[in-house]
Short mmCIF file of C-alpha atoms in Angstrom, two decimals:
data_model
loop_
_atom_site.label_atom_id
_atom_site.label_comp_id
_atom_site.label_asym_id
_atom_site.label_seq_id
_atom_site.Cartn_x
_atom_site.Cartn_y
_atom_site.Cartn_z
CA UNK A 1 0.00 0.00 0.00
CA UNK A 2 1.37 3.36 -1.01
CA UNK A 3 1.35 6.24 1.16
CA UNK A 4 0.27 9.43 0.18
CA UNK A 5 1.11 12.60 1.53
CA UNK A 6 -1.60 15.15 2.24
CA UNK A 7 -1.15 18.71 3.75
CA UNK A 8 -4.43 20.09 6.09
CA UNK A 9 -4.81 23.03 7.05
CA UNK A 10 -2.72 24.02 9.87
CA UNK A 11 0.45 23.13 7.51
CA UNK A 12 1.10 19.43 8.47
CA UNK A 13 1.55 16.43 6.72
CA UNK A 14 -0.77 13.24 6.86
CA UNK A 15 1.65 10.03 6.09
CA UNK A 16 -1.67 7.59 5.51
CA UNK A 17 -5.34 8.32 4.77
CA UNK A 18 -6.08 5.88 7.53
CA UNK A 19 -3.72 7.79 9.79
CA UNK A 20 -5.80 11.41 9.11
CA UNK A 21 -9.00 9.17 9.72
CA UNK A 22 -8.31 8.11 13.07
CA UNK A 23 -6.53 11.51 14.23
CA UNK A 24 -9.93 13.36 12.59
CA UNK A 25 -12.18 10.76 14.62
CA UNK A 26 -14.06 12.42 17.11
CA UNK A 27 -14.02 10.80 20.62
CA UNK A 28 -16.99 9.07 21.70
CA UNK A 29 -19.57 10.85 24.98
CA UNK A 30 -18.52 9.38 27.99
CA UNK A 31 -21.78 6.89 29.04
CA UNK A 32 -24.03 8.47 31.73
CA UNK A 33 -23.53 7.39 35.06
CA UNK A 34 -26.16 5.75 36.57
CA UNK A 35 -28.02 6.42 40.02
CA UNK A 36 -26.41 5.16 43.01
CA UNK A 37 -29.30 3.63 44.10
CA UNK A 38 -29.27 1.06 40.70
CA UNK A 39 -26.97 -2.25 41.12
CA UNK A 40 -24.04 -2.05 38.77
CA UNK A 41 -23.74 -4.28 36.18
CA UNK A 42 -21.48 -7.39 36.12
CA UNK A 43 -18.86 -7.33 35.01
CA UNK A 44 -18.38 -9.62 31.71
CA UNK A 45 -16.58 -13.15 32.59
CA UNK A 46 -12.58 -12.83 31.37
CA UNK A 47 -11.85 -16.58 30.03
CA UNK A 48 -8.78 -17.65 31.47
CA UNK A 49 -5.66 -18.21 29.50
CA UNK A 50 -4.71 -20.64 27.84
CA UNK A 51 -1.21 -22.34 28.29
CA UNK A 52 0.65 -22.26 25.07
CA UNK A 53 2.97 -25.44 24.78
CA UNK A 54 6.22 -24.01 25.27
CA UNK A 55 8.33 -25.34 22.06
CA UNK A 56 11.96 -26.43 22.08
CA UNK A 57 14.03 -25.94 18.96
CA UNK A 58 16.55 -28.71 18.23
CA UNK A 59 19.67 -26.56 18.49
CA UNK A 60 18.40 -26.39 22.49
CA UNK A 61 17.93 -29.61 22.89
CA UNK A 62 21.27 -30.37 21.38
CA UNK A 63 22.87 -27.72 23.79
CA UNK A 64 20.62 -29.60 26.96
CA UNK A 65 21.71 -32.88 25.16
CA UNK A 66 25.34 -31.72 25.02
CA UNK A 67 25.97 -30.59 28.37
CA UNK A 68 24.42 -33.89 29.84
CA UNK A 69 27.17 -35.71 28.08
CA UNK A 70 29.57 -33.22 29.36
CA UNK A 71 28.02 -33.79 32.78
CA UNK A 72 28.64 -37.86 32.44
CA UNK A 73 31.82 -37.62 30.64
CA UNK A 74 32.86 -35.27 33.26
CA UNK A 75 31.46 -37.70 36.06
CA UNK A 76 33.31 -40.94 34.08
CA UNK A 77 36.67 -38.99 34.01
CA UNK A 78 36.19 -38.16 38.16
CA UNK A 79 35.59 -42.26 38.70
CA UNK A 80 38.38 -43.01 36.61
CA UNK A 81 41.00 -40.43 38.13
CA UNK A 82 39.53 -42.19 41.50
CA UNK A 83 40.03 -45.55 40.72
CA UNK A 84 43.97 -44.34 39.29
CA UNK A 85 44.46 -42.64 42.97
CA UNK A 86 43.40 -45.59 45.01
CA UNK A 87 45.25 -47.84 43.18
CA UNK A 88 48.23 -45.25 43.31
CA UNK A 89 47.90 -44.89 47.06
CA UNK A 90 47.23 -49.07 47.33
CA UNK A 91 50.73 -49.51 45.28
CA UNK A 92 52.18 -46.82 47.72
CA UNK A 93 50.77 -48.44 50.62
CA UNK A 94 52.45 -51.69 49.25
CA UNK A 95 55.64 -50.28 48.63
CA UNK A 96 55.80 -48.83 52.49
CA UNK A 97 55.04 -52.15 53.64
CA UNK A 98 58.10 -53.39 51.68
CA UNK A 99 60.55 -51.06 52.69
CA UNK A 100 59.39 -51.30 56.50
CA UNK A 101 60.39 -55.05 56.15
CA UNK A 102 63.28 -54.58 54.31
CA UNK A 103 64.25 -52.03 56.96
CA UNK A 104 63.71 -54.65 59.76
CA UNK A 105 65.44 -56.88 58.11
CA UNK A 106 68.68 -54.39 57.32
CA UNK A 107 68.05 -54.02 61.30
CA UNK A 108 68.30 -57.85 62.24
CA UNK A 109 71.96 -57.61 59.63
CA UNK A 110 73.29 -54.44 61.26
CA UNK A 111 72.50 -56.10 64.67
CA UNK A 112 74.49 -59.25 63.65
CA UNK A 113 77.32 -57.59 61.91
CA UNK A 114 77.41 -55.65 65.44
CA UNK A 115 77.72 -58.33 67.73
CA UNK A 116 79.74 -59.95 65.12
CA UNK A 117 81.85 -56.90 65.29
CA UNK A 118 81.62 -56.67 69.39
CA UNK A 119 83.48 -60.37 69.28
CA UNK A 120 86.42 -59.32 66.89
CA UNK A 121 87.10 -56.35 68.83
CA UNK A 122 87.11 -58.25 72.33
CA UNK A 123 88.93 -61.13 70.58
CA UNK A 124 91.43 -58.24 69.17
CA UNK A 125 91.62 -57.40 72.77
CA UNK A 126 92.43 -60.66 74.20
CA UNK A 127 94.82 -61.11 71.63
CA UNK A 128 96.72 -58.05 72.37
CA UNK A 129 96.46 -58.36 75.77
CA UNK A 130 98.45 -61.75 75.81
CA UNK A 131 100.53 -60.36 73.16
CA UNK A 132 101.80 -57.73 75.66
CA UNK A 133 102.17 -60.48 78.12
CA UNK A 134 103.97 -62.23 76.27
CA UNK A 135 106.50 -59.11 75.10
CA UNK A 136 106.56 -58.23 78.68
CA UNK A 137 107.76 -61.92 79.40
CA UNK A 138 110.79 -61.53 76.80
CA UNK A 139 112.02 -58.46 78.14
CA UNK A 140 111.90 -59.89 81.35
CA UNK A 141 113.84 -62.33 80.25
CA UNK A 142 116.29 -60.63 78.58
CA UNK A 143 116.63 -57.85 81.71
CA UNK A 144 117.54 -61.24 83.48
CA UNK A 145 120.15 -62.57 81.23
CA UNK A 146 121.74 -59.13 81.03
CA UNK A 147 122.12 -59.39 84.87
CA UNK A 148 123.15 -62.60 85.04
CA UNK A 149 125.72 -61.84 82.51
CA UNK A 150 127.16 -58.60 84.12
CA UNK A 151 127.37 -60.47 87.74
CA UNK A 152 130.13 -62.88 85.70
CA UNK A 153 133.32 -61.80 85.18
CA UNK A 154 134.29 -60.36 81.87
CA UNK A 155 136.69 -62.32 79.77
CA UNK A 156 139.44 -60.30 78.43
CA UNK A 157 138.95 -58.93 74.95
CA UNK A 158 140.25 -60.27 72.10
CA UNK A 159 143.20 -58.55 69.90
CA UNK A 160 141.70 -56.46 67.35
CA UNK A 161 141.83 -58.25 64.04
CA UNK A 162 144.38 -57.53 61.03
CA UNK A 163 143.05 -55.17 58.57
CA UNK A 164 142.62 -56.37 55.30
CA UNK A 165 144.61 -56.59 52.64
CA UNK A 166 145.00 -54.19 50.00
CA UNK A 167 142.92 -54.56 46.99
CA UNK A 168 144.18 -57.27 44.39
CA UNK A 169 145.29 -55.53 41.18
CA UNK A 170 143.98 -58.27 38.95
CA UNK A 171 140.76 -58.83 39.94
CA UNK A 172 139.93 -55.61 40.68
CA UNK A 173 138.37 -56.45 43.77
CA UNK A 174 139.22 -57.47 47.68
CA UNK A 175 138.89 -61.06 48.24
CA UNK A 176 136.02 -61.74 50.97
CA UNK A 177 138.09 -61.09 54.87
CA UNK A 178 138.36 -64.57 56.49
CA UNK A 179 135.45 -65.44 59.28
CA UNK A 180 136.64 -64.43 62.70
CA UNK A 181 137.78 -67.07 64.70
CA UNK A 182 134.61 -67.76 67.33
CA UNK A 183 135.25 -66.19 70.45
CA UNK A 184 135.54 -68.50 73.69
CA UNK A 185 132.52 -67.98 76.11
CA UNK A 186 130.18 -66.13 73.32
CA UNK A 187 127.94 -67.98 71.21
CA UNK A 188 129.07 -68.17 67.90
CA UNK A 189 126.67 -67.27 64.70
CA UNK A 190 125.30 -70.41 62.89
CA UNK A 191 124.57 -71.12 58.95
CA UNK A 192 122.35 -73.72 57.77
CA UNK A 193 124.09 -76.51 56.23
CA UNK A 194 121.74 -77.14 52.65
CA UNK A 195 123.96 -80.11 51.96
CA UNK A 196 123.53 -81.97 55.21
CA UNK A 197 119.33 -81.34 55.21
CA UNK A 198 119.28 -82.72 51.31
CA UNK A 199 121.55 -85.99 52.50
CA UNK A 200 118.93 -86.15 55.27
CA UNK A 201 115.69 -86.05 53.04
CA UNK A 202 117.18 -88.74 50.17
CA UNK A 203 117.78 -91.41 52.90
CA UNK A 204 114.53 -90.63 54.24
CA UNK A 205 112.95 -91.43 50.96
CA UNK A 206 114.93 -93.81 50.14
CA UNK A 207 114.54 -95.98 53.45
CA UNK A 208 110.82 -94.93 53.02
CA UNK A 209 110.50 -96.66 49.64
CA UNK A 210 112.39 -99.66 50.66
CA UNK A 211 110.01 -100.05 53.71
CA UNK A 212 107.05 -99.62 51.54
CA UNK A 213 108.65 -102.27 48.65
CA UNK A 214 108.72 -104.64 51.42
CA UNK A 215 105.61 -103.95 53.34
CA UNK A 216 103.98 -104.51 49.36
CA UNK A 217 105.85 -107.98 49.27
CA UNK A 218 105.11 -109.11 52.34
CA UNK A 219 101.23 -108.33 51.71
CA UNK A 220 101.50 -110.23 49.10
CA UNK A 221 102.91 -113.01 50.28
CA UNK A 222 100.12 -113.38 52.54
CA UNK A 223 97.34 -112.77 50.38
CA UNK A 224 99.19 -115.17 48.04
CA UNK A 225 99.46 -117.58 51.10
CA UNK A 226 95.92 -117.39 52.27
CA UNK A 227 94.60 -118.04 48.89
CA UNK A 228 96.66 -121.39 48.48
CA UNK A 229 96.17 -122.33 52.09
CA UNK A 230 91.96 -121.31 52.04
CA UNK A 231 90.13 -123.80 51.71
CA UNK A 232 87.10 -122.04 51.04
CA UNK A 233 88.77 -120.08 48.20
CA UNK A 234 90.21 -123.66 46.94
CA UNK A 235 86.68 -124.83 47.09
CA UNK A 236 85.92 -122.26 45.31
CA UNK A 237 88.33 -122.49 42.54
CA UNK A 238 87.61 -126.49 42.49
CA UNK A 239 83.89 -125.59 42.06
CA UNK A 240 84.70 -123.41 38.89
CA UNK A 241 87.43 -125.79 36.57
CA UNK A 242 85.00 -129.19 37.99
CA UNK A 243 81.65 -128.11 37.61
CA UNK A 244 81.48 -125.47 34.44
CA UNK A 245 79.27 -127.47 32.26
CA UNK A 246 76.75 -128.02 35.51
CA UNK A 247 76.18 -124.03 35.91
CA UNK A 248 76.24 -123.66 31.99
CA UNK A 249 73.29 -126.11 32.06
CA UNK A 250 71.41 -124.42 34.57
CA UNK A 251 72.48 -121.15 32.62
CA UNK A 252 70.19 -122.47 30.09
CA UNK A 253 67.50 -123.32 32.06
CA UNK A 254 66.92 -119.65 33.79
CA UNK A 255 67.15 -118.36 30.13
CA UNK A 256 65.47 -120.86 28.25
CA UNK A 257 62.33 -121.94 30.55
CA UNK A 258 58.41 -120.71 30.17
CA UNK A 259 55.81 -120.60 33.04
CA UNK A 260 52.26 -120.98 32.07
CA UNK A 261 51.63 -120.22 35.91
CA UNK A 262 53.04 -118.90 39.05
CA UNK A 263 53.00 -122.22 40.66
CA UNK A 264 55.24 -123.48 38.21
CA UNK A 265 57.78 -120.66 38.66
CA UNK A 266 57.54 -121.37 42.78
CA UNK A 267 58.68 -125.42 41.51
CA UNK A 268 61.29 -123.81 39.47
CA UNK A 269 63.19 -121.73 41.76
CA UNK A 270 62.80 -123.90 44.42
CA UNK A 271 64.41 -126.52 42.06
CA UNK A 272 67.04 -123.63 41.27
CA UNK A 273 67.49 -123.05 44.69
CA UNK A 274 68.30 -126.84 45.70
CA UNK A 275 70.70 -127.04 42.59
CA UNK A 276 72.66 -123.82 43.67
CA UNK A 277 73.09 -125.44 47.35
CA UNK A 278 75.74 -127.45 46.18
CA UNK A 279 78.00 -125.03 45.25
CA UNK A 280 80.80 -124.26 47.81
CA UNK A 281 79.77 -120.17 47.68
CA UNK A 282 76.77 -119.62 44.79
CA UNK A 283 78.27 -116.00 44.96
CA UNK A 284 81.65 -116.84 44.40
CA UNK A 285 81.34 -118.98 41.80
CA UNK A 286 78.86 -117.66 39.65
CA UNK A 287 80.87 -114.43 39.27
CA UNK A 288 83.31 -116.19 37.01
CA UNK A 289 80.06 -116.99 34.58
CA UNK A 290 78.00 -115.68 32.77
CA UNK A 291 75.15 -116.12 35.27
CA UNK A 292 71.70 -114.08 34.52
CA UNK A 293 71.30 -112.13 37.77
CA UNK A 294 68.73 -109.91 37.03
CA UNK A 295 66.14 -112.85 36.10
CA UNK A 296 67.32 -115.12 38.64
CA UNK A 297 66.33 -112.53 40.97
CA UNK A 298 63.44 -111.45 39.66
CA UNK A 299 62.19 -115.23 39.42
CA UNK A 300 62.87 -115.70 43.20
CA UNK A 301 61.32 -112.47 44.25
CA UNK A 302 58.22 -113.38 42.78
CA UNK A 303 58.10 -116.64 44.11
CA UNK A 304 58.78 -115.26 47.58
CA UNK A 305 56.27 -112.49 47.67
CA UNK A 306 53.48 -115.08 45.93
CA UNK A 307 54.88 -118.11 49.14
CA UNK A 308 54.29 -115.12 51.90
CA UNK A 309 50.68 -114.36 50.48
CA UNK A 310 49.69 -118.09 49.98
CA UNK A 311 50.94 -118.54 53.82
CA UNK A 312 48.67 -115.70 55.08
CA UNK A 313 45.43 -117.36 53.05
CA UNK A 314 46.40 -120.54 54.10
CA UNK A 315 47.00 -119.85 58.01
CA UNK A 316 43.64 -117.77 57.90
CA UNK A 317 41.19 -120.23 56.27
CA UNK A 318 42.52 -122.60 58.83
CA UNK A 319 41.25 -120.94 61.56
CA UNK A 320 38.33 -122.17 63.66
CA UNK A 321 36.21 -120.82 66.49
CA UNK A 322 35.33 -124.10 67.58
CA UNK A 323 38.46 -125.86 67.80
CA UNK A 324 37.72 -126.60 71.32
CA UNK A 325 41.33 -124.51 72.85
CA UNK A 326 41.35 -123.43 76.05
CA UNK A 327 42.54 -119.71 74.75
CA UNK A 328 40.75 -116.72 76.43
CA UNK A 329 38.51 -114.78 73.84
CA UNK A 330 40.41 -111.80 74.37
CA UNK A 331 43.52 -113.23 73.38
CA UNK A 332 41.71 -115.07 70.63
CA UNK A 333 40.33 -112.15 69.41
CA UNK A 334 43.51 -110.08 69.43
CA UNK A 335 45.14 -112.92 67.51
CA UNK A 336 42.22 -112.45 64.77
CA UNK A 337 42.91 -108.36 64.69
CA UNK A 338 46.43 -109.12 64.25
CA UNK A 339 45.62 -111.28 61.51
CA UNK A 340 43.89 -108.46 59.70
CA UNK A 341 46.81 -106.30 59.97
CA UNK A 342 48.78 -108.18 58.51
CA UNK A 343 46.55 -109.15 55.67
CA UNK A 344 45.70 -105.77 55.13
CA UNK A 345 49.51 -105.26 54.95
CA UNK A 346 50.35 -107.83 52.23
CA UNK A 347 47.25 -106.17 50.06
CA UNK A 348 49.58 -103.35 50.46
CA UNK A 349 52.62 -104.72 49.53
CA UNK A 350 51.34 -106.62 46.86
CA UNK A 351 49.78 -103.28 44.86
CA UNK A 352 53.54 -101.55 45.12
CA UNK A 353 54.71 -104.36 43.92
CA UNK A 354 52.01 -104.73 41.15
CA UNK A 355 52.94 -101.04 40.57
CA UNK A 356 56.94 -101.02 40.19
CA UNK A 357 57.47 -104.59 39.03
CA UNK A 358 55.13 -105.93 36.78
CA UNK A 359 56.59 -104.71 33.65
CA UNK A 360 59.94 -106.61 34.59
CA UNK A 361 58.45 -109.29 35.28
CA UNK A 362 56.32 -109.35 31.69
CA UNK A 363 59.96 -108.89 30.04
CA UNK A 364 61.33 -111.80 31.47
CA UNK A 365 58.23 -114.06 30.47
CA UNK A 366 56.99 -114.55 34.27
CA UNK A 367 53.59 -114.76 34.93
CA UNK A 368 51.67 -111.83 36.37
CA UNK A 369 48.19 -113.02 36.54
CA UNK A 370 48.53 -113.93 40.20
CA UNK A 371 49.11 -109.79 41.08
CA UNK A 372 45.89 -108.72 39.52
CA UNK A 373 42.75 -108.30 41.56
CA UNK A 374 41.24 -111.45 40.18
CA UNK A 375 44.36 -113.61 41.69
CA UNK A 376 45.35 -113.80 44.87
CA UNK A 377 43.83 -110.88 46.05
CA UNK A 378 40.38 -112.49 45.58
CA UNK A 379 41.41 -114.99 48.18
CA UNK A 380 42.84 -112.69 50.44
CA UNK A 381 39.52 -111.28 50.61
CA UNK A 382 37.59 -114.14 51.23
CA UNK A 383 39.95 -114.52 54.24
CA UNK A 384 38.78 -111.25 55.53
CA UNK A 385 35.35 -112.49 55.71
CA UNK A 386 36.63 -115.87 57.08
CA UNK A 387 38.45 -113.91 59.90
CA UNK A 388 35.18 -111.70 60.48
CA UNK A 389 32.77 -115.06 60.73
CA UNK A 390 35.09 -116.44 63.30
CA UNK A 391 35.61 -113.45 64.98
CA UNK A 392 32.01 -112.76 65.49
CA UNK A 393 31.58 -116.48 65.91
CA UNK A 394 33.78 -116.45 69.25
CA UNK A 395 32.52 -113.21 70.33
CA UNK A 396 28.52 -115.20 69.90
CA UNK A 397 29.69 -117.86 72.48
CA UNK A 398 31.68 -115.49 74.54
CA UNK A 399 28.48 -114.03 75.40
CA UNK A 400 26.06 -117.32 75.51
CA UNK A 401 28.71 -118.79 77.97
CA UNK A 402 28.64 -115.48 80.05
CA UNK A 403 25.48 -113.61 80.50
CA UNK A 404 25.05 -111.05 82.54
CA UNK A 405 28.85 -110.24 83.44
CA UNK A 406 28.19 -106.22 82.23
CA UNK A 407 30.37 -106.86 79.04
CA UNK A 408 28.29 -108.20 76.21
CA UNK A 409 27.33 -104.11 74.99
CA UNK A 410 31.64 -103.99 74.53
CA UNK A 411 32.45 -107.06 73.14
CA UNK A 412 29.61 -106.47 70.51
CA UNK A 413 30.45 -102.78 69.67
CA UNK A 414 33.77 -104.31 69.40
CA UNK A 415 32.62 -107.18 66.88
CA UNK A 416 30.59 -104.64 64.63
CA UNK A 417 33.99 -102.30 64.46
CA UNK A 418 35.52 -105.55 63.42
CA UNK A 419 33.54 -106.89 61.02
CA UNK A 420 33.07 -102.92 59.24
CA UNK A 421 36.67 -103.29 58.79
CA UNK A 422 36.39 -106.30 57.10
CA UNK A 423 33.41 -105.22 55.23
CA UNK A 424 35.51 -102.31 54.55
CA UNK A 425 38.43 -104.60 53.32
CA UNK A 426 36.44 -107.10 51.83
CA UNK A 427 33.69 -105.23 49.67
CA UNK A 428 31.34 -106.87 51.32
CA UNK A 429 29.99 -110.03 53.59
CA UNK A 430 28.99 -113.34 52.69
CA UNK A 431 25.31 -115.20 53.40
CA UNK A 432 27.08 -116.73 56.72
CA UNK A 433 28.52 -114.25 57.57
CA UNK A 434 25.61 -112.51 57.43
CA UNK A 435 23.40 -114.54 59.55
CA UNK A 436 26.57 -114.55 62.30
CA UNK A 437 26.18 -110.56 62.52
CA UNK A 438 22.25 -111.13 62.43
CA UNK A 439 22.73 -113.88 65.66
CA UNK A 440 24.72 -111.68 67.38
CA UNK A 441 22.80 -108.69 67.18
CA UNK A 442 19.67 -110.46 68.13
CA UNK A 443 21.72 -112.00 71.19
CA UNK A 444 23.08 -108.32 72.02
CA UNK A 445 18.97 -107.31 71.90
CA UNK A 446 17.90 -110.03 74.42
CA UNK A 447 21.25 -108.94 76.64
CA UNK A 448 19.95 -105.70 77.09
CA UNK A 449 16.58 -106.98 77.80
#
């Protein structure tokens, strides 16, 4: 809209038409006021306001959005300069504790090397101390001899002697003066004699080596004597030009021989054994052949650890409760327990053994069937159950033959902790044995009764 400029009539200038319209405009008549007496009117009802939602551009939210990353960055970089100091101060902390110990410990040296020090300066002292003792002794000594000597009287003094001759013109030199003849009553200077101490040490050595050539024959002689006049040592050497092919033979049979069983290596070596016993000394003799020790001695072990077990089963499944002895039950009993012991310490024996030996024993071709748990340590646990049955078996009559004597409760706790051992040993109890434990705890039930 373009403005126009009109002039009125006082001379001014009207910018707009609108502008002269509302200044020419007159003002309205103010509205008659009304009587008091009449009510005034209410006043029209203002609606309230209302709320405008207040907008948020994005650049504000990404200044709000920015300074709460600020705020958590700046929060993240406190924690982590806090986590750096207390691990700073923990390190610290560490290090004191280091250097307090090392400090003790520098304290515990400087302590020793003190005392250590203390001792070298009172052993210094002592030494010293009898050094001056000993210096004061000497000049003692000497004071004394000086008196002793000036209390004598003086022998007179001998003529001064020649001076020497002049210079010799052709050696250019004066021959050495003569040694003054040694003066009676003085004690004349000494020299070592080097010739007379070299003399000395030759016959030394050479009486020494003479005595030692002899002492050498004369050994000798004896060893040589004993040897021709031993008769164990001519046994000996009879045994080894007579009876060469006998040992070869039996050579051959160590090397040569199979075993399908371990009984048949028990018949061997004691067949070996009974063989060697006519020898004059097995030891001495089979040195000078070619005798295989090794398997020899692995044969016998095995047949001696294999006799011991078979000897335990044996002496334990001939046990009886009922064999009618007049033996106490507590010594029967304790002769059952020991028994177990020392069943339970062949089982022990026989897995270290199983352990260590058993690939020897494969090399050499001697059986090991016998070690494993299907051999003989299956029987040594049926003997554990045989020892438990008669156990509990003499502990049953114990009580029938004694009732009321206060000691059946004991001697049944003690044959349950026996026969748990066994159980314990054994992997288990058998249908008899069984029944015994069932008998005896029945009998323990009416005993209480």
């Amino acid at each position: 809209m373009k403005q126009q400029v009109l002039s009125n009539g006082h001379g001014g200038r009207i910018s707009s038409p609108s502008v002269a319209v509302r200044a020419r405009a007159p003002r309205a008549a103010p509205a008659p006021i009304k009587e008091a007496s009449s009510s005034p009117a209410p006043a029209p009802a203002t609606p309230p306001r209302a709320r405008r939602p207040v907008r948020v551009s994005s650049k504000e939210e990404r200044v709000v959005a920015g300074a709460a990353a600020k705020t958590k960055r700046h929060k993240e970089d406190s924690e982590e300069e806090t986590r750096k100091l207390r691990g700073e101060v923990e390190a610290l902390r560490k290090e004191v504790e280091r250097l307090q110990l090392l400090n003790t410990e520098l304290e515990c040296d400087k302590s020793g090397l003190t005392h250590q020090l203390t001792l070298a300066r009172c052993t210094i002292t002592r030494l010293q101390e009898q050094h001056d003792i000993h210096a004061q002794t000497a000049v003692a000594q000497r004071s004394n001899q000086k008196d002793s000597a000036m209390s004598k009287p003086q022998p007179p003094k001998a003529p001064s002697p020649p001076p020497p001759p002049p210079p010799s013109k052709i050696l250019g030199r004066a021959p050495a003066p003569p040694p003054p003849p040694p003066q009676r009553g003085t004690i004349g200077t000494v020299n070592k004699a080097t010739a007379l101490v070299e003399m000395y040490n030759s016959l030394n050595k050479r009486d020494t080596k003479k005595a030692v050539t002899v002492s050498a024959a004369h050994h000798n002689s004896i060893v040589g004597e004993l040897q021709n006049r031993s008769t164990h040592l001519l046994a000996i050497k009879t045994d080894v030009e007579t009876k060469g092919d006998f040992i070869n033979g039996l050579i051959d049979k160590v090397q040569t021989t199979t075993y399908t069983d371990v009984e048949q290596v028990l018949t061997f070596v004691d067949w070996l054994d009974q063989q060697l016993s006519t020898l004059s000394d097995e030891t001495g003799v089979l040195k000078h052949f070619s005798w295989p020790e090794r398997k020899a001695d692995a044969l016998r072990e095995a047949a001696f650890e294999y006799r011991d077990l078979k000897c335990v089963v044996t002496e334990i499944s001939s046990l009886n409760a009922d064999d009618g002895s007049p033996t106490s039950c507590e010594a029967t009993l304790r002769k059952i327990s020991s028994m177990l012991d020392k069943l339970e310490k062949s089982m022990k024996r026989l897995v270290n053994l199983r352990s260590s030996v058993m690939p020897c024993y494969k090399q050499f071709g001697i059986p090991t069937e016998w070690m494993l748990d299907s051999g003989v340590a299956s029987k040594m646990r049926v003997a554990s159950v045989t020892l438990a049955k008669v156990y509990m078996k003499r502990a049953l009559k114990e009580i029938t033959a004694y009732t009321g004597g206060g000691n059946e409760a004991a001697l049944v706790a003690q044959s349950v902790r026996f026969t748990y051992r066994v159980h314990q040993f054994a992997g288990g109890l058998d249908s008899e044995a069984m029944r015994a434990f069932e008998e005896l705890t029945q009998r323990s039930r009416l005993t209480a009764v």
